[in-house]
Amino acid sequence: MEYNVIKNADAIIGKSPYLVKNPTKYKNKWHDLFGNNNPICLELGMGRGDFIINMAKEYPDKNFIGLELYASQMVMATERLQNTKLNNLKLINADARDIDKIFGKEITTIYLTFSEPWPKRRDERNRFTHESYLKLYDKIFKKNKHIILKTDNKGLFAYSLESLSKYWYVFERVSLDLHHDEYPIKNIMTDFEKQYFKEGRPIYYVDARFDD
Ligand SMILES: C[S@@+](CC[C@H](N)C(=O)[O-])C[C@H]1O[C@@H](n2cnc3c(N)ncnc32)[C@H](O)[C@@H]1O
């Protein structure tokens, strides 16, 4: 997937009070940074941030962190956050591969929303539900493991169900059409999801858990 590059994106997002610079400094100290013991939920690849911002607004009793690789992608999120004061939201500009350097066992839920599908078999290890990522998540989950995944990509979804179940995750809820499910699931849409929803494409959803 190609994204627009915004000049000075680093400087723009650097001015946002929501951006945590040098996030590795806060390993094992994220609860201190938030100033409470509420659960910490992490979105990998938050893009323009609509989902994580609205989650933070909707659930003030939880903490949210949006992590994104590209500063250009994050500019929109920082703009959306101007004139807001959400004490339960932080943003990180980093590679998801480095999450074990950023977090200790502090995370309650990981959101994987419309992640790159990496359709070629040789790129499989880049998928956020590849075993190497699932092992990485083990290092940052507080106790029980909890992943919520949404995608429009059937191939990635099938792959993820297989990978998660091989890794002993249990599916609390699966939907092959999140927005038209017989039993509605409380949902906040991401930027990509809004677009796909408009186009009438089904959204695949899984809530996967492993309780220790
Ligand atoms: C298809 S977009 C989805 C954005 C957002 N989650 C949404 O649903 O609107 C995927 C996002 O994942 C980010 N991403 C891809 N690989 C990443 C990585 N290794 N670490 C962090 N972010 C990554 C991309 O830069 C992009 O913003």
Coordinates of N, CA and C and ligand atoms in Angstrom, one line a residue:
M1 N 0.8 -1.2 0.0 CA 0.0 0.0 0.0 C 0.9 1.2 0.0
E2 N 0.5 2.2 -0.8 CA 1.3 3.5 -0.8 C 0.6 4.6 -0.1
Y3 N 1.3 5.4 0.6 CA 0.7 6.5 1.4 C 1.3 7.8 1.0
N4 N 0.5 8.9 1.1 CA 1.1 10.2 0.8 C 2.1 10.6 1.8
V5 N 3.2 11.2 1.3 CA 4.3 11.6 2.2 C 4.0 13.1 2.5
I6 N 3.9 13.5 3.7 CA 3.7 14.9 4.1 C 5.1 15.5 4.6
K7 N 5.4 16.6 3.9 CA 6.7 17.3 4.3 C 6.6 17.7 5.7
N8 N 7.7 17.6 6.5 CA 7.8 18.0 7.9 C 6.8 17.2 8.8
A9 N 6.4 16.1 8.4 CA 5.4 15.3 9.2 C 6.0 15.1 10.6
D10 N 7.3 14.8 10.7 CA 7.9 14.5 12.0 C 7.7 15.8 12.9
A11 N 8.0 16.9 12.3 CA 7.9 18.2 13.1 C 6.4 18.5 13.5
I12 N 5.5 18.2 12.6 CA 4.1 18.4 12.9 C 3.6 17.6 14.0
I13 N 3.9 16.3 13.9 CA 3.3 15.4 15.0 C 4.1 15.6 16.3
G14 N 5.4 16.0 16.1 CA 6.2 16.3 17.3 C 5.7 17.4 18.2
K15 N 4.8 18.2 17.7 CA 4.2 19.3 18.5 C 3.0 18.8 19.3
S16 N 2.5 17.7 18.9 CA 1.3 17.2 19.6 C 1.6 16.7 21.0
P17 N 0.8 17.2 22.0 CA 1.0 16.7 23.3 C 0.6 15.2 23.5
Y18 N 0.0 14.7 22.5 CA -0.4 13.2 22.6 C 0.7 12.3 22.2
L19 N 1.7 12.8 21.4 CA 2.8 12.0 20.9 C 3.8 11.7 22.1
V20 N 4.1 10.5 22.3 CA 5.1 10.1 23.3 C 6.4 9.9 22.5
K21 N 7.3 10.9 22.8 CA 8.7 10.8 22.1 C 9.5 9.8 23.0
N22 N 10.4 9.1 22.3 CA 11.3 8.1 23.0 C 10.4 7.1 23.8
P23 N 9.5 6.4 23.2 CA 8.6 5.6 24.0 C 9.2 4.5 24.7
T24 N 10.5 4.1 24.3 CA 11.1 3.0 25.0 C 11.4 3.4 26.5
K25 N 11.5 4.7 26.7 CA 11.8 5.2 28.1 C 10.7 4.8 29.1
Y26 N 9.5 4.5 28.5 CA 8.3 4.2 29.4 C 8.0 2.8 29.5
K27 N 8.9 1.9 29.1 CA 8.7 0.5 29.2 C 8.5 0.2 30.7
N28 N 7.4 -0.5 31.0 CA 7.0 -0.9 32.4 C 6.5 0.4 33.2
K29 N 6.3 1.5 32.5 CA 5.9 2.7 33.2 C 4.7 3.4 32.6
W30 N 4.0 2.7 31.7 CA 2.9 3.3 31.0 C 1.7 3.6 32.0
H31 N 1.5 2.8 33.0 CA 0.5 3.1 33.9 C 0.8 4.4 34.7
D32 N 2.1 4.6 35.0 CA 2.5 5.8 35.6 C 2.3 7.0 34.7
L33 N 2.6 6.8 33.4 CA 2.4 7.9 32.5 C 0.9 8.3 32.4
F34 N 0.0 7.3 32.4 CA -1.4 7.6 32.3 C -1.9 8.1 33.7
G35 N -1.2 7.8 34.7 CA -1.6 8.2 36.1 C -2.7 7.4 36.6
N36 N -2.9 6.2 36.2 CA -3.9 5.3 36.7 C -3.6 3.9 36.4
N37 N -4.5 3.0 37.0 CA -4.2 1.5 36.7 C -5.2 0.9 35.8
N38 N -5.9 1.8 35.0 CA -6.9 1.3 34.1 C -6.3 0.5 33.0
P39 N -7.0 -0.4 32.3 CA -6.5 -1.3 31.3 C -5.9 -0.4 30.1
I40 N -4.8 -0.9 29.5 CA -4.2 -0.2 28.4 C -4.4 -1.0 27.1
C41 N -5.0 -0.4 26.2 CA -5.4 -1.0 24.9 C -4.5 -0.4 23.8
L42 N -4.0 -1.2 22.9 CA -3.0 -0.8 21.9 C -3.5 -1.1 20.5
E43 N -3.5 -0.1 19.6 CA -3.9 -0.3 18.2 C -2.5 -0.3 17.4
L44 N -2.3 -1.4 16.6 CA -1.1 -1.4 15.8 C -1.5 -0.9 14.4
G45 N -0.8 0.1 13.9 CA -1.1 0.6 12.5 C -2.3 1.4 12.6
M46 N -2.3 2.5 13.4 CA -3.6 3.2 13.6 C -3.9 4.2 12.5
G47 N -2.9 4.4 11.5 CA -3.2 5.2 10.4 C -3.6 6.6 10.8
R48 N -4.7 7.1 10.4 CA -5.1 8.5 10.7 C -5.8 8.6 12.0
G49 N -6.0 7.5 12.7 CA -6.4 7.6 14.1 C -7.8 7.7 14.5
D50 N -8.8 7.7 13.5 CA -10.2 7.9 13.9 C -10.6 6.9 15.0
F51 N -10.3 5.6 14.8 CA -10.7 4.5 15.7 C -10.2 4.8 17.1
I52 N -8.9 5.0 17.2 CA -8.3 5.0 18.6 C -8.8 6.3 19.3
I53 N -9.0 7.4 18.6 CA -9.4 8.7 19.2 C -10.9 8.5 19.7
N54 N -11.7 7.9 18.8 CA -13.1 7.7 19.3 C -13.3 6.6 20.4
M55 N -12.4 5.6 20.4 CA -12.4 4.7 21.5 C -12.1 5.4 22.8
A56 N -11.1 6.3 22.7 CA -10.7 7.0 23.9 C -11.8 7.9 24.4
K57 N -12.6 8.5 23.5 CA -13.7 9.3 23.9 C -14.8 8.5 24.5
E58 N -15.0 7.3 23.9 CA -16.2 6.4 24.3 C -15.9 5.7 25.6
Y59 N -14.7 5.4 25.9 CA -14.3 4.6 27.0 C -13.3 5.3 27.9
P60 N -13.8 6.3 28.7 CA -12.8 7.1 29.5 C -12.2 6.3 30.6
D61 N -12.8 5.1 30.9 CA -12.2 4.3 32.0 C -11.1 3.3 31.5
K62 N -10.7 3.5 30.2 CA -9.6 2.7 29.7 C -8.6 3.6 29.1
N63 N -7.4 3.1 29.0 CA -6.3 3.9 28.3 C -6.1 3.4 26.9
F64 N -5.8 4.2 26.0 CA -5.6 3.8 24.6 C -4.3 4.4 24.0
I65 N -3.6 3.5 23.2 CA -2.4 3.9 22.6 C -2.5 3.6 21.1
G66 N -2.3 4.6 20.2 CA -2.3 4.3 18.8 C -0.8 4.3 18.3
L67 N -0.4 3.2 17.7 CA 1.0 3.1 17.2 C 1.0 3.1 15.7
E68 N 1.9 3.8 15.1 CA 1.9 3.9 13.6 C 3.3 4.1 13.1
L69 N 3.6 3.4 12.1 CA 5.0 3.5 11.5 C 5.3 4.8 10.8
Y70 N 4.3 5.3 10.1 CA 4.6 6.5 9.3 C 4.1 7.8 9.9
A71 N 5.0 8.8 10.1 CA 4.6 10.1 10.7 C 3.6 10.7 9.8
S72 N 3.8 10.6 8.5 CA 2.8 11.3 7.6 C 1.4 10.8 7.8
Q73 N 1.2 9.5 8.1 CA -0.1 9.0 8.4 C -0.7 9.5 9.7
M74 N 0.2 9.9 10.6 CA -0.3 10.4 11.9 C -0.7 11.8 11.9
V75 N -0.3 12.6 10.9 CA -0.6 14.0 10.9 C -2.0 14.3 11.1
M76 N -2.9 13.6 10.4 CA -4.3 13.7 10.5 C -4.8 13.5 11.9
A77 N -4.2 12.5 12.6 CA -4.7 12.2 13.9 C -4.3 13.4 14.8
T78 N -3.1 13.9 14.7 CA -2.7 15.0 15.6 C -3.6 16.3 15.3
E79 N -4.0 16.4 14.0 CA -4.9 17.6 13.7 C -6.2 17.4 14.3
R80 N -6.7 16.1 14.2 CA -8.1 15.8 14.8 C -8.1 16.1 16.3
L81 N -6.9 15.9 16.9 CA -6.8 16.0 18.4 C -6.6 17.5 18.9
Q82 N -6.4 18.4 17.9 CA -6.2 19.8 18.3 C -7.5 20.2 19.1
N83 N -7.3 21.0 20.1 CA -8.4 21.5 21.0 C -9.1 20.4 21.7
T84 N -8.5 19.2 21.9 CA -9.1 18.2 22.8 C -8.2 18.0 24.0
K85 N -8.7 17.4 25.0 CA -7.9 17.0 26.2 C -8.3 15.7 26.7
L86 N -7.8 14.6 26.0 CA -8.1 13.3 26.4 C -6.9 12.7 27.2
N87 N -7.2 12.5 28.5 CA -6.1 12.1 29.4 C -5.8 10.6 29.2
N88 N -6.6 9.9 28.4 CA -6.5 8.4 28.3 C -6.0 8.0 26.9
L89 N -5.3 8.9 26.2 CA -4.9 8.6 24.9 C -3.4 9.1 24.7
K90 N -2.6 8.2 24.1 CA -1.2 8.5 23.7 C -1.0 8.0 22.3
L91 N -0.1 8.6 21.6 CA 0.3 8.2 20.2 C 1.8 7.9 20.2
I92 N 2.1 6.8 19.4 CA 3.5 6.5 19.3 C 3.9 6.3 17.8
N93 N 5.0 6.9 17.4 CA 5.5 6.7 16.0 C 6.6 5.7 16.0
A94 N 6.2 4.4 15.7 CA 7.2 3.4 15.8 C 6.8 2.2 15.0
D95 N 7.7 1.3 14.8 CA 7.5 0.0 14.1 C 6.9 -1.0 15.1
A96 N 5.8 -1.6 14.6 CA 5.2 -2.7 15.5 C 6.1 -3.8 15.9
R97 N 7.2 -4.0 15.1 CA 8.2 -5.0 15.4 C 8.9 -4.7 16.7
D98 N 8.8 -3.4 17.1 CA 9.6 -3.0 18.3 C 8.8 -2.9 19.6
I99 N 7.6 -3.5 19.5 CA 6.7 -3.2 20.7 C 7.3 -3.8 22.0
D100 N 8.1 -4.9 21.9 CA 8.6 -5.4 23.1 C 9.7 -4.6 23.7
K101 N 10.2 -3.6 22.9 CA 11.2 -2.6 23.5 C 10.4 -1.5 24.1
I102 N 9.2 -1.3 23.8 CA 8.4 -0.2 24.3 C 7.5 -0.5 25.5
F103 N 7.0 -1.8 25.5 CA 6.1 -2.2 26.6 C 6.7 -3.4 27.3
G104 N 6.4 -3.4 28.6 CA 6.6 -4.6 29.4 C 5.3 -5.3 29.4
K105 N 4.9 -6.1 30.4 CA 3.7 -6.8 30.4 C 2.6 -5.8 30.9
E106 N 2.1 -5.0 30.0 CA 1.3 -3.9 30.4 C 0.0 -3.8 29.6
I107 N -0.1 -4.6 28.5 CA -1.2 -4.4 27.6 C -2.4 -5.4 27.8
T108 N -3.6 -4.9 27.7 CA -4.8 -5.7 28.0 C -5.4 -6.2 26.6
T109 N -5.4 -5.3 25.7 CA -6.1 -5.6 24.4 C -5.2 -5.1 23.2
I110 N -5.1 -5.8 22.2 CA -4.4 -5.3 21.0 C -5.5 -5.3 19.8
Y111 N -5.6 -4.2 19.2 CA -6.5 -4.0 18.0 C -5.6 -4.1 16.7
L112 N -6.0 -5.0 15.8 CA -5.4 -5.1 14.5 C -6.5 -4.7 13.5
T113 N -6.4 -3.5 13.0 CA -7.6 -3.0 12.2 C -7.1 -2.7 10.8
F114 N -7.6 -3.4 9.9 CA -7.4 -3.3 8.4 C -5.9 -3.2 8.2
S115 N -5.2 -4.1 8.8 CA -3.7 -4.2 8.6 C -3.4 -4.6 7.2
E116 N -2.2 -4.3 6.7 CA -1.8 -4.7 5.4 C -1.9 -6.3 5.3
P117 N -2.5 -6.7 4.2 CA -2.7 -8.2 4.0 C -1.5 -9.0 3.6
W118 N -0.5 -8.3 3.1 CA 0.7 -9.0 2.6 C 0.3 -10.3 1.9
P119 N -0.3 -10.2 0.7 CA -0.9 -11.4 0.1 C 0.1 -12.5 -0.4
K120 N 1.3 -12.0 -0.7 CA 2.3 -13.0 -1.2 C 2.8 -13.9 -0.1
R121 N 2.9 -15.2 -0.3 CA 3.3 -16.1 0.7 C 4.7 -15.8 1.3
R122 N 5.5 -15.3 0.4 CA 6.9 -15.0 0.9 C 6.9 -13.8 1.9
D123 N 5.8 -13.0 1.9 CA 5.8 -11.9 2.8 C 5.0 -12.2 4.1
E124 N 4.6 -13.5 4.2 CA 3.7 -13.9 5.3 C 4.2 -13.4 6.7
R125 N 5.5 -13.3 6.9 CA 5.9 -13.0 8.3 C 5.7 -11.5 8.6
N126 N 5.2 -10.7 7.7 CA 4.9 -9.3 8.0 C 3.5 -9.2 8.5
R127 N 2.7 -10.2 8.3 CA 1.3 -10.1 8.8 C 1.2 -10.0 10.3
F128 N 0.4 -9.2 10.8 CA 0.3 -8.9 12.2 C -0.2 -10.2 13.0
T129 N -0.7 -11.2 12.3 CA -1.1 -12.4 13.0 C -0.2 -13.6 12.7
H130 N 1.0 -13.2 12.1 CA 2.0 -14.3 11.9 C 2.5 -14.7 13.3
E131 N 2.9 -16.0 13.4 CA 3.4 -16.5 14.7 C 4.4 -15.6 15.3
S132 N 5.3 -15.0 14.5 CA 6.4 -14.2 15.1 C 5.8 -13.0 15.8
Y133 N 4.7 -12.5 15.3 CA 4.0 -11.3 16.0 C 3.3 -11.9 17.2
L134 N 2.6 -13.0 17.1 CA 1.9 -13.6 18.2 C 2.8 -13.8 19.4
K135 N 4.1 -14.2 19.1 CA 5.1 -14.4 20.2 C 5.5 -13.1 20.8
L136 N 5.5 -12.1 19.9 CA 5.9 -10.7 20.4 C 4.8 -10.2 21.4
Y137 N 3.5 -10.5 21.0 CA 2.4 -10.0 21.8 C 2.5 -10.7 23.2
D138 N 2.9 -11.9 23.2 CA 3.0 -12.6 24.5 C 3.9 -11.8 25.5
K139 N 4.8 -11.1 25.0 CA 5.8 -10.3 25.8 C 5.2 -9.1 26.4
I140 N 4.0 -8.6 25.8 CA 3.5 -7.3 26.3 C 2.1 -7.5 26.9
F141 N 1.4 -8.6 26.7 CA 0.1 -8.8 27.4 C 0.3 -8.9 28.9
K142 N -0.5 -8.2 29.6 CA -0.4 -8.2 31.0 C -0.6 -9.6 31.6
K143 N -1.7 -10.2 31.3 CA -2.0 -11.6 31.8 C -2.7 -12.3 30.7
N144 N -4.0 -12.1 30.7 CA -4.8 -12.8 29.6 C -4.5 -12.1 28.3
K145 N -4.6 -12.9 27.2 CA -4.3 -12.3 25.9 C -5.7 -11.9 25.2
H146 N -5.7 -10.8 24.5 CA -7.0 -10.4 23.9 C -6.7 -9.6 22.6
I147 N -7.1 -10.2 21.5 CA -6.8 -9.5 20.2 C -8.2 -9.3 19.5
I148 N -8.4 -8.1 19.0 CA -9.6 -7.8 18.2 C -9.1 -7.5 16.8
L149 N -9.5 -8.2 15.8 CA -9.1 -8.0 14.4 C -10.3 -7.7 13.6
K150 N -10.1 -6.6 12.7 CA -11.1 -6.3 11.7 C -10.4 -6.2 10.4
T151 N -11.0 -6.7 9.3 CA -10.4 -6.6 8.0 C -11.4 -6.8 6.9
D152 N -11.2 -6.2 5.8 CA -12.0 -6.5 4.6 C -11.4 -7.6 3.8
N153 N -10.3 -8.0 4.2 CA -9.5 -9.0 3.3 C -9.7 -10.4 3.8
K154 N -10.5 -11.2 2.9 CA -10.8 -12.5 3.3 C -9.6 -13.4 3.5
G155 N -8.6 -13.2 2.6 CA -7.4 -14.1 2.7 C -6.7 -13.8 4.0
L156 N -6.5 -12.6 4.4 CA -5.9 -12.3 5.7 C -6.7 -12.8 6.9
F157 N -8.0 -12.7 6.7 CA -8.9 -13.2 7.8 C -8.8 -14.7 8.0
A158 N -8.8 -15.4 6.9 CA -8.7 -16.9 7.0 C -7.4 -17.3 7.6
Y159 N -6.3 -16.6 7.1 CA -5.0 -16.9 7.6 C -4.9 -16.6 9.1
S160 N -5.5 -15.5 9.5 CA -5.5 -15.0 10.9 C -6.2 -16.0 11.8
L161 N -7.4 -16.5 11.4 CA -8.1 -17.5 12.2 C -7.3 -18.7 12.4
E162 N -6.6 -19.1 11.4 CA -5.8 -20.4 11.5 C -4.6 -20.1 12.4
S163 N -3.9 -19.0 12.2 CA -2.7 -18.7 12.9 C -3.1 -18.6 14.4
L164 N -4.2 -17.8 14.7 CA -4.6 -17.6 16.1 C -5.0 -18.9 16.8
S165 N -5.7 -19.8 16.0 CA -6.2 -21.0 16.7 C -5.0 -22.0 16.9
K166 N -4.1 -22.0 16.0 CA -2.9 -22.8 16.2 C -2.1 -22.4 17.4
Y167 N -2.2 -21.1 17.7 CA -1.5 -20.5 18.9 C -2.4 -20.6 20.1
W168 N -3.5 -21.4 20.1 CA -4.4 -21.7 21.2 C -5.3 -20.5 21.6
Y169 N -5.4 -19.5 20.7 CA -6.5 -18.5 21.0 C -7.8 -19.2 20.8
V170 N -8.8 -18.7 21.6 CA -10.2 -19.1 21.5 C -11.0 -18.0 21.0
F171 N -12.0 -18.3 20.1 CA -12.7 -17.2 19.5 C -14.0 -16.9 20.3
E172 N -14.0 -15.7 20.9 CA -15.2 -15.3 21.7 C -16.3 -14.9 20.7
R173 N -15.9 -14.3 19.6 CA -16.9 -13.8 18.6 C -16.3 -13.8 17.2
V174 N -17.0 -14.3 16.3 CA -16.5 -14.2 14.9 C -17.7 -13.6 14.1
S175 N -17.4 -12.7 13.2 CA -18.5 -12.2 12.2 C -17.9 -12.1 10.8
L176 N -18.7 -12.6 9.9 CA -18.3 -12.5 8.5 C -18.9 -11.3 7.8
D177 N -19.6 -10.5 8.6 CA -20.2 -9.3 8.1 C -20.6 -8.4 9.3
L178 N -19.6 -7.8 9.8 CA -19.8 -7.1 11.1 C -20.9 -6.1 11.1
H179 N -21.1 -5.4 10.0 CA -22.2 -4.4 10.0 C -23.6 -4.9 9.8
H180 N -23.7 -6.2 9.4 CA -25.0 -6.7 9.2 C -25.2 -8.0 10.0
D181 N -24.5 -8.1 11.1 CA -24.5 -9.4 11.9 C -25.9 -9.5 12.6
E182 N -26.4 -10.7 12.6 CA -27.7 -10.9 13.2 C -27.7 -10.4 14.7
Y183 N -26.6 -10.6 15.4 CA -26.5 -10.2 16.8 C -25.5 -9.0 16.8
P184 N -25.9 -7.8 16.8 CA -25.0 -6.6 16.6 C -23.9 -6.6 17.6
I185 N -22.7 -6.2 17.1 CA -21.5 -6.1 18.0 C -21.2 -4.6 18.1
K186 N -21.0 -4.1 19.3 CA -20.7 -2.7 19.5 C -19.4 -2.4 18.8
N187 N -19.4 -1.4 18.0 CA -18.3 -1.2 17.1 C -18.1 0.3 16.8
I188 N -16.8 0.6 16.8 CA -16.4 2.0 16.4 C -15.6 1.8 15.1
M189 N -16.0 2.6 14.1 CA -15.3 2.4 12.8 C -14.0 3.1 12.7
T190 N -13.1 2.4 11.9 CA -11.8 3.1 11.6 C -12.0 3.9 10.3
D191 N -10.9 4.6 9.9 CA -11.0 5.4 8.6 C -11.2 4.5 7.5
F192 N -10.4 3.4 7.3 CA -10.6 2.5 6.2 C -12.0 1.8 6.2
E193 N -12.4 1.5 7.4 CA -13.7 0.8 7.6 C -14.8 1.6 7.1
K194 N -14.8 2.9 7.3 CA -15.9 3.8 6.9 C -16.0 3.8 5.3
Q195 N -14.8 3.8 4.7 CA -14.8 3.7 3.3 C -15.3 2.4 2.7
Y196 N -14.9 1.3 3.3 CA -15.3 0.0 2.9 C -16.8 -0.2 3.1
F197 N -17.3 0.3 4.3 CA -18.7 0.3 4.6 C -19.5 1.0 3.6
K198 N -19.1 2.2 3.1 CA -19.8 3.0 2.1 C -19.9 2.2 0.8
E199 N -18.8 1.4 0.5 CA -18.7 0.6 -0.7 C -19.5 -0.7 -0.6
G200 N -20.1 -0.9 0.6 CA -20.9 -2.1 0.8 C -20.1 -3.4 0.9
R201 N -18.8 -3.3 1.2 CA -18.0 -4.5 1.4 C -18.1 -5.1 2.8
P202 N -18.2 -6.4 2.9 CA -18.4 -7.0 4.2 C -17.1 -6.9 5.0
I203 N -17.2 -6.7 6.3 CA -16.1 -6.5 7.2 C -16.0 -7.8 8.1
Y204 N -14.9 -8.4 8.1 CA -14.6 -9.6 8.9 C -14.1 -9.2 10.2
Y205 N -14.6 -9.9 11.3 CA -14.2 -9.5 12.7 C -14.0 -10.8 13.5
V206 N -13.0 -10.7 14.3 CA -12.8 -11.7 15.3 C -12.3 -11.1 16.6
D207 N -12.9 -11.6 17.7 CA -12.5 -11.3 19.1 C -11.9 -12.6 19.6
A208 N -10.5 -12.6 19.8 CA -9.8 -13.8 20.1 C -9.1 -13.6 21.5
R209 N -9.2 -14.7 22.3 CA -8.7 -14.6 23.7 C -7.9 -15.8 24.1
F210 N -7.0 -15.6 25.0 CA -6.4 -16.8 25.6 C -6.2 -16.4 27.1
D211 N -7.0 -17.1 28.0 CA -6.9 -16.7 29.4 C -5.9 -17.6 30.1
D212 N -5.1 -16.9 30.8 CA -4.0 -17.6 31.6 C -4.6 -18.3 32.8
Ligands
LIG1 C1 -4.4 -0.1 5.8 S1 -3.9 1.0 7.0 C2 -5.1 1.0 8.2 C3 -5.2 2.2 9.1 C4 -6.2 2.2 10.2 N1 -6.0 1.1 11.1 C5 -7.6 2.1 9.6 O1 -8.2 1.0 9.7 O2 -8.1 3.1 9.1 C6 -2.6 0.1 7.8 C7 -1.7 1.0 8.6 O3 -0.7 0.2 9.3 C8 0.5 0.9 9.3 N2 1.6 -0.1 9.4 C9 2.0 -1.0 8.5 N3 3.0 -1.7 9.0 C10 3.3 -1.2 10.2 C11 4.3 -1.5 11.2 N4 5.2 -2.5 11.0 N5 4.2 -0.9 12.4 C12 3.3 0.1 12.6 N6 2.4 0.5 11.7 C13 2.4 -0.2 10.5 C14 0.5 1.6 7.9 O4 1.5 2.6 7.9 C15 -0.9 2.0 7.8 O5 -1.1 3.3 8.4

